[in-house]
Coordinates of C-alpha atoms in Angstrom, one line a residue:
Chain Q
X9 CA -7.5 -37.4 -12.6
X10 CA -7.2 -35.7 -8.9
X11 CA -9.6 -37.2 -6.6
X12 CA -12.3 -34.9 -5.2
X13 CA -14.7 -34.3 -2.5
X14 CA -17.8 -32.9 -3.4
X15 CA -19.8 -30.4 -1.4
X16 CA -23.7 -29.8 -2.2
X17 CA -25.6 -27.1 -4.1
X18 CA -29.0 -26.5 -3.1
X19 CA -30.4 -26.2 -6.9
X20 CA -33.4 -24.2 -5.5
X21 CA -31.2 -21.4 -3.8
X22 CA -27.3 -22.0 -4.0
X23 CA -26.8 -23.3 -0.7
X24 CA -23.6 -25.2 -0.1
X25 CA -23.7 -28.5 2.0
X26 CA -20.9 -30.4 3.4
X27 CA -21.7 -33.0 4.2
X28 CA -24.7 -34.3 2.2
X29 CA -27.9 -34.0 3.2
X30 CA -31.6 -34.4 2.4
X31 CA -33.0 -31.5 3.2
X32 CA -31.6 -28.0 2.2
X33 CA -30.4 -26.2 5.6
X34 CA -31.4 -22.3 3.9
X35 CA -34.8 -22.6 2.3
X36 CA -35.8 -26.3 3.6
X37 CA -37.8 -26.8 -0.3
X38 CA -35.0 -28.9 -1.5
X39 CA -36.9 -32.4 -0.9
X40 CA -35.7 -34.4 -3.9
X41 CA -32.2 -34.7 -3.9
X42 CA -32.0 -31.7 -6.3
X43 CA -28.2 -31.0 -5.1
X44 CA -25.3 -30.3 -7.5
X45 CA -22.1 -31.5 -6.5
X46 CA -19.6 -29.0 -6.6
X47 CA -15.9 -29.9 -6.0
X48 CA -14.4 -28.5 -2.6
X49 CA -11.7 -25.6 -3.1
X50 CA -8.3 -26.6 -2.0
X51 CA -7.7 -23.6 -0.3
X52 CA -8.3 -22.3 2.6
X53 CA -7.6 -21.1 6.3
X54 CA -7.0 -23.0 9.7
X55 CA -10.0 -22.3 12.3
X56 CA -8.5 -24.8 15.1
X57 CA -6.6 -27.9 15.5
X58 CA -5.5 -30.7 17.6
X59 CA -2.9 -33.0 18.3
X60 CA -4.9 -36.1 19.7
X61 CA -2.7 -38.7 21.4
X62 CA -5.1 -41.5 21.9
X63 CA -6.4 -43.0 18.9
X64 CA -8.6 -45.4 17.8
X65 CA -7.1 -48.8 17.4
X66 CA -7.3 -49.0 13.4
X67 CA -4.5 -45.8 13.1
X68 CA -0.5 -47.6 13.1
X69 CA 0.9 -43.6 14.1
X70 CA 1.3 -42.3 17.8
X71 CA 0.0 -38.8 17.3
X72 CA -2.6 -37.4 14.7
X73 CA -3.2 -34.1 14.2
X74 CA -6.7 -33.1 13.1
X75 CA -8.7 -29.6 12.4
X76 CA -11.7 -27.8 11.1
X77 CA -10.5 -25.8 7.8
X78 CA -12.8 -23.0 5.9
X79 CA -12.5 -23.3 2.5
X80 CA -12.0 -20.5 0.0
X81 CA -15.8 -20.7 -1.1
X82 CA -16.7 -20.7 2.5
X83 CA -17.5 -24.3 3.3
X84 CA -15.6 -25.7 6.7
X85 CA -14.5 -29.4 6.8
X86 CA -12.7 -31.5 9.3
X87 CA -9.5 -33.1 8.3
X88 CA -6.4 -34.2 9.0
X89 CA -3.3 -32.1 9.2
X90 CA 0.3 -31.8 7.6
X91 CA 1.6 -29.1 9.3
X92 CA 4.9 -28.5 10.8
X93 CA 3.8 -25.9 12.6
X94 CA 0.1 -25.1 12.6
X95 CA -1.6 -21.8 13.6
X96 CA -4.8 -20.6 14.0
X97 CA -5.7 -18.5 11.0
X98 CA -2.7 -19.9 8.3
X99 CA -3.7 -20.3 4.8
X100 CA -3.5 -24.1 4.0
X101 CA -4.1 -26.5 1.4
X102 CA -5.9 -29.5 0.8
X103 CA -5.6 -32.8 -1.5
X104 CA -7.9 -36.2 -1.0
X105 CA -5.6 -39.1 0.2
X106 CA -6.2 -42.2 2.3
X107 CA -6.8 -41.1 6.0
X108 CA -7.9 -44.5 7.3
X109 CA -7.5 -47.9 6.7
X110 CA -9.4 -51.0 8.1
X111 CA -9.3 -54.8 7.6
X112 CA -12.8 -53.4 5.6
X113 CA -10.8 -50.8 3.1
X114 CA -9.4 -47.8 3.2
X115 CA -11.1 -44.5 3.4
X116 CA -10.4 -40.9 1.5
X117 CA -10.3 -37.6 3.2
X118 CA -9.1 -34.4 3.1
X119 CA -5.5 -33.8 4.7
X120 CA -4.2 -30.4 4.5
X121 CA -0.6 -29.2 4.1
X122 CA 1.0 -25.5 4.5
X123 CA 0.0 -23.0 1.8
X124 CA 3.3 -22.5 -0.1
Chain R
X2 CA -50.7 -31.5 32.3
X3 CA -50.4 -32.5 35.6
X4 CA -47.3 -31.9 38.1
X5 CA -44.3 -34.8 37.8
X6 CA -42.5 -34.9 41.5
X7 CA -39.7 -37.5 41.8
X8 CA -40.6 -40.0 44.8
X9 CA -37.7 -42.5 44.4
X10 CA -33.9 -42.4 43.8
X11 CA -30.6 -44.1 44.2
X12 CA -27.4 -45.6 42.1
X13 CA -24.7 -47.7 42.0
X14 CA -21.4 -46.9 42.6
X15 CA -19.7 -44.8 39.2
X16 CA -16.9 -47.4 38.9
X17 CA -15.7 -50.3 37.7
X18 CA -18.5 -52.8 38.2
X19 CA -17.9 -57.0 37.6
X20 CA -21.4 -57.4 37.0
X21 CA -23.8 -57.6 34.3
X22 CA -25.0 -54.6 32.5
X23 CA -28.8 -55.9 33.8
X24 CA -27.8 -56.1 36.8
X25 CA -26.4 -52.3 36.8
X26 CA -29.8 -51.5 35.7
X27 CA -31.7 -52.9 38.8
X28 CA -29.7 -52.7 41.9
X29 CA -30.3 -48.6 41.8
X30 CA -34.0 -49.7 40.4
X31 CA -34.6 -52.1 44.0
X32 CA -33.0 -48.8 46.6
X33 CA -35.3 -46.3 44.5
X34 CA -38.3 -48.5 45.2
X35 CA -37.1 -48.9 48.7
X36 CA -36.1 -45.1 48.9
X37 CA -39.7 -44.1 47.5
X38 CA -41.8 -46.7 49.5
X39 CA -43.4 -48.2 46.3
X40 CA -43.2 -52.4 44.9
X41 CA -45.3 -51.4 41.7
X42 CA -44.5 -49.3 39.0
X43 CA -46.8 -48.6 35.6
X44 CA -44.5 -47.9 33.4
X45 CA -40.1 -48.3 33.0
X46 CA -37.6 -46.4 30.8
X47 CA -33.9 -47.5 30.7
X48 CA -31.6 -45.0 29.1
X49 CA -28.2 -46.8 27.5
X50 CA -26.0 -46.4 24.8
X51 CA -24.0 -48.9 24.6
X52 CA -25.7 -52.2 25.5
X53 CA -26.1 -53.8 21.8
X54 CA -22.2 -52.5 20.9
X55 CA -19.9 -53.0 23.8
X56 CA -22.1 -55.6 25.7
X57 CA -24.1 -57.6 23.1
X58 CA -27.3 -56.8 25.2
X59 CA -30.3 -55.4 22.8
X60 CA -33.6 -54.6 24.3
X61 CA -32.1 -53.6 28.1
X62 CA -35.2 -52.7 29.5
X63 CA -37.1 -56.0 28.4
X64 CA -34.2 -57.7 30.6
X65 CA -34.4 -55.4 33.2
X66 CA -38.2 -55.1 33.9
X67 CA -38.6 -59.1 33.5
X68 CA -35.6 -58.9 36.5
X69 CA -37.3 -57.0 38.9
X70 CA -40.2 -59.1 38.3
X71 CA -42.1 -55.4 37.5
X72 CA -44.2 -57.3 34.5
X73 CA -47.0 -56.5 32.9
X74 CA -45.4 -53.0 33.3
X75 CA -44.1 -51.1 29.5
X76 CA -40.5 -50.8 29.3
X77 CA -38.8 -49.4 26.8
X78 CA -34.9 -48.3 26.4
X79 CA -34.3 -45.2 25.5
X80 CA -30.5 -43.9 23.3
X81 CA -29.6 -40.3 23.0
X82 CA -25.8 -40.9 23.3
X83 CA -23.9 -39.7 26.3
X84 CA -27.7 -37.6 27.1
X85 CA -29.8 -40.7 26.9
X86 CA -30.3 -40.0 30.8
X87 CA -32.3 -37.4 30.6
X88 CA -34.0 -37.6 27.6
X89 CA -35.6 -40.7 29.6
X90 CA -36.1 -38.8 32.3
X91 CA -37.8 -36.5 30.0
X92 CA -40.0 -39.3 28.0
X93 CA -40.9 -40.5 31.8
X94 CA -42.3 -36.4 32.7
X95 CA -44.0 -36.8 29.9
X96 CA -45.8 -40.1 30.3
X97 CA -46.9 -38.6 33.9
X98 CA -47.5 -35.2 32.5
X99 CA -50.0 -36.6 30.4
X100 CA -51.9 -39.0 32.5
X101 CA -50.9 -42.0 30.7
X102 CA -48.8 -43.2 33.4
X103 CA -48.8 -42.4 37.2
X104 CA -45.6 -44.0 38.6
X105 CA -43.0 -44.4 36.0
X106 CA -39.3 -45.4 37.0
X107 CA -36.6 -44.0 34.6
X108 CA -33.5 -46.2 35.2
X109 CA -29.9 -45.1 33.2
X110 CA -27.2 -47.8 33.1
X111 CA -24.0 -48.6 31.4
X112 CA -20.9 -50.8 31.4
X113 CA -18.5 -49.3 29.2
X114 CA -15.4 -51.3 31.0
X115 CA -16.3 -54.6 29.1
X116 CA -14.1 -53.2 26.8
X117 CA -10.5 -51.5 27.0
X118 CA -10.5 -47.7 27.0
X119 CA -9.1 -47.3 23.2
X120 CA -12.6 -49.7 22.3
X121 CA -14.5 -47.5 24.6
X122 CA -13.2 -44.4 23.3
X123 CA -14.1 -45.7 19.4
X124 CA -17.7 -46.8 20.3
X125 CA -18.2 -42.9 21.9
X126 CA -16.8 -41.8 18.6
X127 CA -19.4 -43.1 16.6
X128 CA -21.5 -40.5 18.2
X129 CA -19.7 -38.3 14.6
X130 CA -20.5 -38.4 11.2
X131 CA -19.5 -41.6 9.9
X132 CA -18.0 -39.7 6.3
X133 CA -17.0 -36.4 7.1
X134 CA -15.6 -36.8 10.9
X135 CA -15.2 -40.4 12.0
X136 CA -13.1 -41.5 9.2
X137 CA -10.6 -39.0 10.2
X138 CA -10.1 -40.5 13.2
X139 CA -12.1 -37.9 15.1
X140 CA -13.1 -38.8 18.5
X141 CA -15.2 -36.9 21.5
X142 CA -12.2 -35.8 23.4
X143 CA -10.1 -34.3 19.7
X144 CA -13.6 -32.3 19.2
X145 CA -13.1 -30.9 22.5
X146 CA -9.6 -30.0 22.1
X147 CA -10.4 -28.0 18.9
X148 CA -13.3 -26.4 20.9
X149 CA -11.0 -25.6 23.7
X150 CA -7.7 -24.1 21.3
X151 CA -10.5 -21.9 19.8
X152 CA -12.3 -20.9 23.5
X153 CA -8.7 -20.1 24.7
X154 CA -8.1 -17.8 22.2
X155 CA -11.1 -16.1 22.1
X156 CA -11.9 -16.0 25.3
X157 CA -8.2 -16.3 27.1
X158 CA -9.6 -19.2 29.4
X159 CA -5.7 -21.0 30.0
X160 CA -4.6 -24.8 30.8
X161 CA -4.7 -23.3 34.8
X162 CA -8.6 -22.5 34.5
X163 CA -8.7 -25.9 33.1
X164 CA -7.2 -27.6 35.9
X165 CA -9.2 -26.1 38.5
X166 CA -12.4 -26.9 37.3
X167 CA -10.7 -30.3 37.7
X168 CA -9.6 -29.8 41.1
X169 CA -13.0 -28.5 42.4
X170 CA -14.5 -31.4 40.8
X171 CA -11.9 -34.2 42.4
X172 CA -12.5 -32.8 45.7
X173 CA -16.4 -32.6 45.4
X174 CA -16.4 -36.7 44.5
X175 CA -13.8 -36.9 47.4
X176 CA -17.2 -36.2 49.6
X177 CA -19.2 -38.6 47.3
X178 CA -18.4 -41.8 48.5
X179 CA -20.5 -42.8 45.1
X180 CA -17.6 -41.3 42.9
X181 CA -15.5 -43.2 40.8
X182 CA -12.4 -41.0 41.9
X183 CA -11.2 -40.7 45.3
X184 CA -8.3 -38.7 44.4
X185 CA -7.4 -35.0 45.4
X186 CA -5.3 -33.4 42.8
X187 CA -4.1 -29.7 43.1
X188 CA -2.9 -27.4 40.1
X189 CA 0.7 -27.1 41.2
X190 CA 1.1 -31.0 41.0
X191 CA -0.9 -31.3 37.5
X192 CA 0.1 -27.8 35.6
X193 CA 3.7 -27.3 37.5
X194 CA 5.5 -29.4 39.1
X195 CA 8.2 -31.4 36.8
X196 CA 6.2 -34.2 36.8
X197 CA 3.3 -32.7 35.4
X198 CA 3.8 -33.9 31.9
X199 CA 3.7 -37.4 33.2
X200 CA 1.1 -37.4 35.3
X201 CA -1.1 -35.3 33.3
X202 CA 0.0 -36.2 29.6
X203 CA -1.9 -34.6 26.6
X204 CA -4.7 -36.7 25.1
X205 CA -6.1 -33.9 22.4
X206 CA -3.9 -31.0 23.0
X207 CA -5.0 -28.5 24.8
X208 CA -6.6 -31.0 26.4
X209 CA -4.9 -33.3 29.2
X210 CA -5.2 -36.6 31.3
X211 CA -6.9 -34.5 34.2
X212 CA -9.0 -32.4 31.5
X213 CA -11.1 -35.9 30.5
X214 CA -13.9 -37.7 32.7
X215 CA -12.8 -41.3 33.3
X216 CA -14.5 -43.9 31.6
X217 CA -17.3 -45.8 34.3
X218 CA -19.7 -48.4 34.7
X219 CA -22.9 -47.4 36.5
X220 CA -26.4 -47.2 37.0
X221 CA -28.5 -44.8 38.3
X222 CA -32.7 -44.8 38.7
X223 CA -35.5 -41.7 39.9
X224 CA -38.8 -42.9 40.0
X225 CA -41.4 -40.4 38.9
X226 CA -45.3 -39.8 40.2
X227 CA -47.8 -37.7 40.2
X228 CA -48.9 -35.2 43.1
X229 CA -51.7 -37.2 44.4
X230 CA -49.1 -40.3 44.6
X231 CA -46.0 -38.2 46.0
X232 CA -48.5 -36.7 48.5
X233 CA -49.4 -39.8 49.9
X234 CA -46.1 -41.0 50.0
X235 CA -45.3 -38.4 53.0
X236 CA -41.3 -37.6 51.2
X237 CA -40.1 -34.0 50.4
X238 CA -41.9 -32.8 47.3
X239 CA -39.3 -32.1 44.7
X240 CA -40.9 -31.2 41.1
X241 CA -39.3 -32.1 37.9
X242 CA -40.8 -28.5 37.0
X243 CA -38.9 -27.8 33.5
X244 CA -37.9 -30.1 30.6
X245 CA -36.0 -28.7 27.4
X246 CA -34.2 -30.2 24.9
X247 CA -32.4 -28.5 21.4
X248 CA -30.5 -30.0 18.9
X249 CA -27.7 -28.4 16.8
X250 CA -25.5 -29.1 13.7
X251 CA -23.8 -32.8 13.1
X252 CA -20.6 -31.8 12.3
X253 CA -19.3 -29.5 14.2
X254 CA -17.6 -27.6 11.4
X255 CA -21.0 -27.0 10.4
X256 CA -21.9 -24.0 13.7
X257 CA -21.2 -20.3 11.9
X258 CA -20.0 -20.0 15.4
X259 CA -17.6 -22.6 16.4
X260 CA -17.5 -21.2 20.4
X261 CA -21.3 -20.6 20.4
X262 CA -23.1 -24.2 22.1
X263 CA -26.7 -23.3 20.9
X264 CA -28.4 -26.4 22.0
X265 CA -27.3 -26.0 25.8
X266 CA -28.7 -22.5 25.2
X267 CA -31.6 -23.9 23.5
X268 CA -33.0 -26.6 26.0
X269 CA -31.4 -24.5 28.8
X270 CA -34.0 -21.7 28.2
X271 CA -37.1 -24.0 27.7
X272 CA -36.2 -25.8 31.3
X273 CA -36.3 -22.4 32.9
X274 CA -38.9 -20.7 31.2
X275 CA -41.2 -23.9 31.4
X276 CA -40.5 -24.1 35.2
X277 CA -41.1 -20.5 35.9
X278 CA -37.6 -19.4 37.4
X279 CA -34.8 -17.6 35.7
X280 CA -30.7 -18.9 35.8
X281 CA -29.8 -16.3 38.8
X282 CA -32.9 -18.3 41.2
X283 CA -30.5 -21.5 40.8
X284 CA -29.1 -22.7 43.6
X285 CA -27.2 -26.0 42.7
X286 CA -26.6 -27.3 39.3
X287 CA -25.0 -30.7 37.7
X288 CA -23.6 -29.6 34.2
X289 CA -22.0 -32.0 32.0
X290 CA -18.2 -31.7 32.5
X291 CA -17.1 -34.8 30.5
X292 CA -14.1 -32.2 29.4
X293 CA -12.9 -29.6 32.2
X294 CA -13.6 -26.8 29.6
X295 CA -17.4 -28.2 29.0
X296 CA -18.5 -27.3 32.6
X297 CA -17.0 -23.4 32.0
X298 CA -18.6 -23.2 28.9
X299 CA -22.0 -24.6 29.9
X300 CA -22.3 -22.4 33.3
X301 CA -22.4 -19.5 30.6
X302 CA -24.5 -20.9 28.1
X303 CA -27.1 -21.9 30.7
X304 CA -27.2 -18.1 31.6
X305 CA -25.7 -18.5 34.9
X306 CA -22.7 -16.2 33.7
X307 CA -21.8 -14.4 30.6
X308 CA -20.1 -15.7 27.4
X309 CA -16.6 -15.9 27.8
X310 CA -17.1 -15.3 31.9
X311 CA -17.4 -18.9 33.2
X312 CA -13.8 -19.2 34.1
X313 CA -13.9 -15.6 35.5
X314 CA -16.9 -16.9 38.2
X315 CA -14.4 -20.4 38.3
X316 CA -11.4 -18.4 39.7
X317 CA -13.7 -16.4 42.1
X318 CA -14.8 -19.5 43.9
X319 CA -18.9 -18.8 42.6
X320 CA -19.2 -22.5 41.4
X321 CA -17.0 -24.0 44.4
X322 CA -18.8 -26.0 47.0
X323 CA -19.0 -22.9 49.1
X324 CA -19.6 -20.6 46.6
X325 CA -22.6 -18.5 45.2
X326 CA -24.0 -21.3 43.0
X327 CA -21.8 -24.5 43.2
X328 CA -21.6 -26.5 40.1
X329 CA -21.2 -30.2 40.4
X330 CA -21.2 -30.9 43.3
X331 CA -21.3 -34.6 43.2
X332 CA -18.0 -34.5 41.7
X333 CA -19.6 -34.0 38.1
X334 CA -18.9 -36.7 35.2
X335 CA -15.1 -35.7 35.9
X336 CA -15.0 -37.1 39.3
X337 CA -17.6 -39.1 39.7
X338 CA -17.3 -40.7 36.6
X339 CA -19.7 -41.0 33.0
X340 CA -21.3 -44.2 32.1
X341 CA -22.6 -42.9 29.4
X342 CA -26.4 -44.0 29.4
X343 CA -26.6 -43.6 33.4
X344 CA -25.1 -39.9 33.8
X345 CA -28.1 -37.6 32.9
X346 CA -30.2 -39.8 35.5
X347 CA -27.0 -39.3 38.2
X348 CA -27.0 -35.7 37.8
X349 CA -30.7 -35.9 38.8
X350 CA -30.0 -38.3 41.6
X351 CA -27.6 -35.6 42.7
X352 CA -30.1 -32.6 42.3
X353 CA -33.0 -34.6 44.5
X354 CA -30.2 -35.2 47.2
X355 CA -29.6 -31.7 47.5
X356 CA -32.8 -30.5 47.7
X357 CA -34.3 -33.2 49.8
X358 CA -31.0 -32.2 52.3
X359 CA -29.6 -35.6 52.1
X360 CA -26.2 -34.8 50.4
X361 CA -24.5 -35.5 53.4
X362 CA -20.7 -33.7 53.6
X363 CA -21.6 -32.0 50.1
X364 CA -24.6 -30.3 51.3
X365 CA -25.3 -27.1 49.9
X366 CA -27.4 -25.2 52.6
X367 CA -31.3 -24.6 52.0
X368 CA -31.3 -25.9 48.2
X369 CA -35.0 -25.0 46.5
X370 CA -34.1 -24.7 43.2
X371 CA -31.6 -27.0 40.9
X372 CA -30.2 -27.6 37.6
X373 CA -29.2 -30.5 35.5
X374 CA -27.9 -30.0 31.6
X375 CA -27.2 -33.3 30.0
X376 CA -25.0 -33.0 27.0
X377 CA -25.3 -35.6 23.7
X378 CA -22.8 -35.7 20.9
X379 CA -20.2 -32.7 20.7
X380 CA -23.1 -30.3 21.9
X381 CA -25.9 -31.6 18.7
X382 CA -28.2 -33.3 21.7
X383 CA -28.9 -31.6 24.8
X384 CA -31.3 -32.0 27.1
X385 CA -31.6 -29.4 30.7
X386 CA -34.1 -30.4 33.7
X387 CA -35.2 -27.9 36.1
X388 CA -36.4 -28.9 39.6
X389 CA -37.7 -26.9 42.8
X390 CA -38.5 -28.2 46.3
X391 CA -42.1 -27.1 47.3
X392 CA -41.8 -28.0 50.8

């Protein structure tokens, strides 16, 4: 089974959520944890990146690139990038993987990859 | 409420310090006491962020009002990340506004250099959300590289306008012998010359070396009255006349508009309104450049220029030292340096000197009226101080 990230549904009016959070942002009645997870797309568009050079100690690579995607259903993450050449605006895709391990575990994010 | 006017300031060097992070905390505390004429206080606020992380020291302003021998006298410490500064400052207005509290001394310190810069840089970074931007490896200055790609497109601000709010900024804390950084840079040597990629590498594309504040120590302390006290006191009657403060998104993938920084609008236009003046009556202002493109960005969210003008005014000269309405004039958090707890109170210590007339070399002629916007997280805490001379 494909991992998945789950965004939130407001069950009162729709609203999706990512992250989690208590309260619905829209209509602020959503007081019992009555969200639906929905799976996030894998699709979507690159709104702005970075290369960042100095890292936090726990990351064994000289150079990560990260960036702020909207996804096809309109949700934005942050994640980390695959991208040989990346451009605001290009259509990219997602999958969950391991973006960062510690003597604690290992944690699973999105990391996007050129749209074929 | 009654009328808050700030009778006492001073700070430490913005530096590297080799002493404790108590200590930073009461050497600027003793010279605002001297400075305000005063050996009793009711009430003590210490802003800090870091103490229980990168220095194993909980409960700072126990320590620190215990130190000064200031007890019975409340203390509390106050975090709001990198604006814990003046959102102390704020909780001391308050306590004076109020009546609860007649003198009240709002102290900021921090000793981030404990630690190496890559630890220093990770603690700052848990400012993000833990699950959907820390774990990514997101830190402050990779935010503000994807806020600056997107402000440079939109906006066509370039690496050049970049570099010279950097260059303004250098030279200002060149007059500030209080500065971290001594150091005059120009935009030929960090943007053109062939050593320019070695001297000023990338750290989060667009962003480089000379785009980021330096990490500090430092301490900083204003000591807060009422009229009836500051009037006694015989010093130059400078009112903390406007306090705002807005919040905005965690994430920042969160904002519909990724360029837009609503809680620097949002605490910006409560300072002003509160204090009765409007962004054009400003006459000096402190704005939190802890990235180059921050200070652009925050001169038009204020309302001092219009969106996507900022580094228009820049390359006109408005914001220069000599210019219409100079903008960080102490050398800002990029030349002066940002202990993170202490700089909100600095910017303050900065405004008072300016409008008292004590700031020396920097002096911007016949200051009333300045400006202080203290920025928390990526932009999700921010907290703006407004404060006029009266005589």
């Amino acid at each position: 089974m494909a991992l998945e990230i789950y965004a939130y549904q407001c069950k009162k009016c729709g609203q999706l959520h990512y992250p989690y959070r208590m309260v619905c942002k829209k209509c602020g009645k959503n007081k019992h944890n009555e969200f639906d997870p929905v799976p996030l797309p894998k699709k979507g568009k690159l709104v702005t990146f970075t290369e960042l050079y100095t890292l936090p100690g726990d990351f064994a690579v000289a150079t990560l690139w990260l960036g702020i995607v909207q996804l096809e259903n309109g949700v934005a993450v942050t994640g980390q990038l695959r991208l040989p050449k990346p451009k605001i605006g290009m259509n990219v895709i997602g999958q969950v993987e391991p973006v960062r391990k510690s003597e604690f575990g290992q944690n699973l994010g999105m990391v996007f990859y050129p749209a074929k | 409420m009654r009328e808050v006017y700030a009778i006492g300031s001073a700070m430490t060097s913005f530096s590297r310090l080799e002493y404790p992070l108590s200590e930073i905390a009461a050497y600027p505390a003793m010279f605002a006491m001297q400075d305000a004429g005063i050996s009793k206080i009711d009430h003590l606020y210490v802003a800090n962020m870091g103490g229980g992380r990168v220095n194993g020291q909980t409960g700072l302003a126990s320590a620190v009002v215990d130190s000064l021998s200031l007890t019975p006298a409340g203390a509390e410490t106050i975090e709001n990340g990198p604006a814990s500064g003046a959102s102390a400052l704020k909780q001391g207005w308050m306590a004076v506004a109020s009546g609860l509290h007649d003198v009240v001394m709002v102290i900021g310190a921090e000793r981030m250099r404990e630690v190496n810069n890559l630890e220093a840089t990770d603690f700052v970074a848990t400012l993000t959300h833990p699950l959907a931007e820390y774990i990514y490896g997101v830190t402050l200055p990779s935010l503000a590289g994807m806020f600056t790609r997107l402000y440079m497109e939109k906006y066509g601000v370039t690496a050049r306008h970049l570099a010279m709010v950097a260059v303004k900024n250098h030279g200002n804390a060149c007059l500030n012998p209080f500065a971290h950084l001594h150091q005059p840079i120009t935009v030929e040597g960090i943007i053109d010359s062939p050593e320019a990629m070695t001297n000023n590498p990338f750290v989060a594309d667009p962003l480089r070396f000379f785009d980021c504040c330096p990490v500090s120590d430092g301490g900083a302390c204003v000591i807060l009255a009422s009229a009836e006290t500051a009037k006694k006191l015989g010093k130059p009657m400078i009112r903390l006349a406007g306090v705002g403060q807005a919040t905005d998104t965690h994430c920042v993938h969160e904002r519909a508009e990724p360029t837009d920084l609503l809680a620097v609008r949002g605490a910006a236009r409560q300072a002003f309104k509160m204090a009765g003046v409007k962004p054009s009556d400003v006459d000096v202002a402190e704005l939190h450049d802890a990235f180059t493109i921050l200070e652009i960005v925050e001169s038009e969210e204020v309302g001092f220029f219009k969106k996507g003008e900022g580094h228009l005014a820049l390359e006109r000269g408005d914001t220069a030292l000599t210019g219409k309405l100079p903008i960080n004039t102490s050398g800002g958090l990029k030349g002066k340096g940002h202990p993170v707890g202490a700089t909100g109170v600095g910017q303050a210590h900065e405004i008072i000197l300016q409008l008292r007339g004590d700031a020396g070399k920097r002096q911007v002629k016949n200051a009333k009226i300045g400006f202080t916007c203290n920025f928390g997280g990526f932009g999700n805490n921010v907290v703006c101080l407004t404060f006029i001379r009266e005589k």
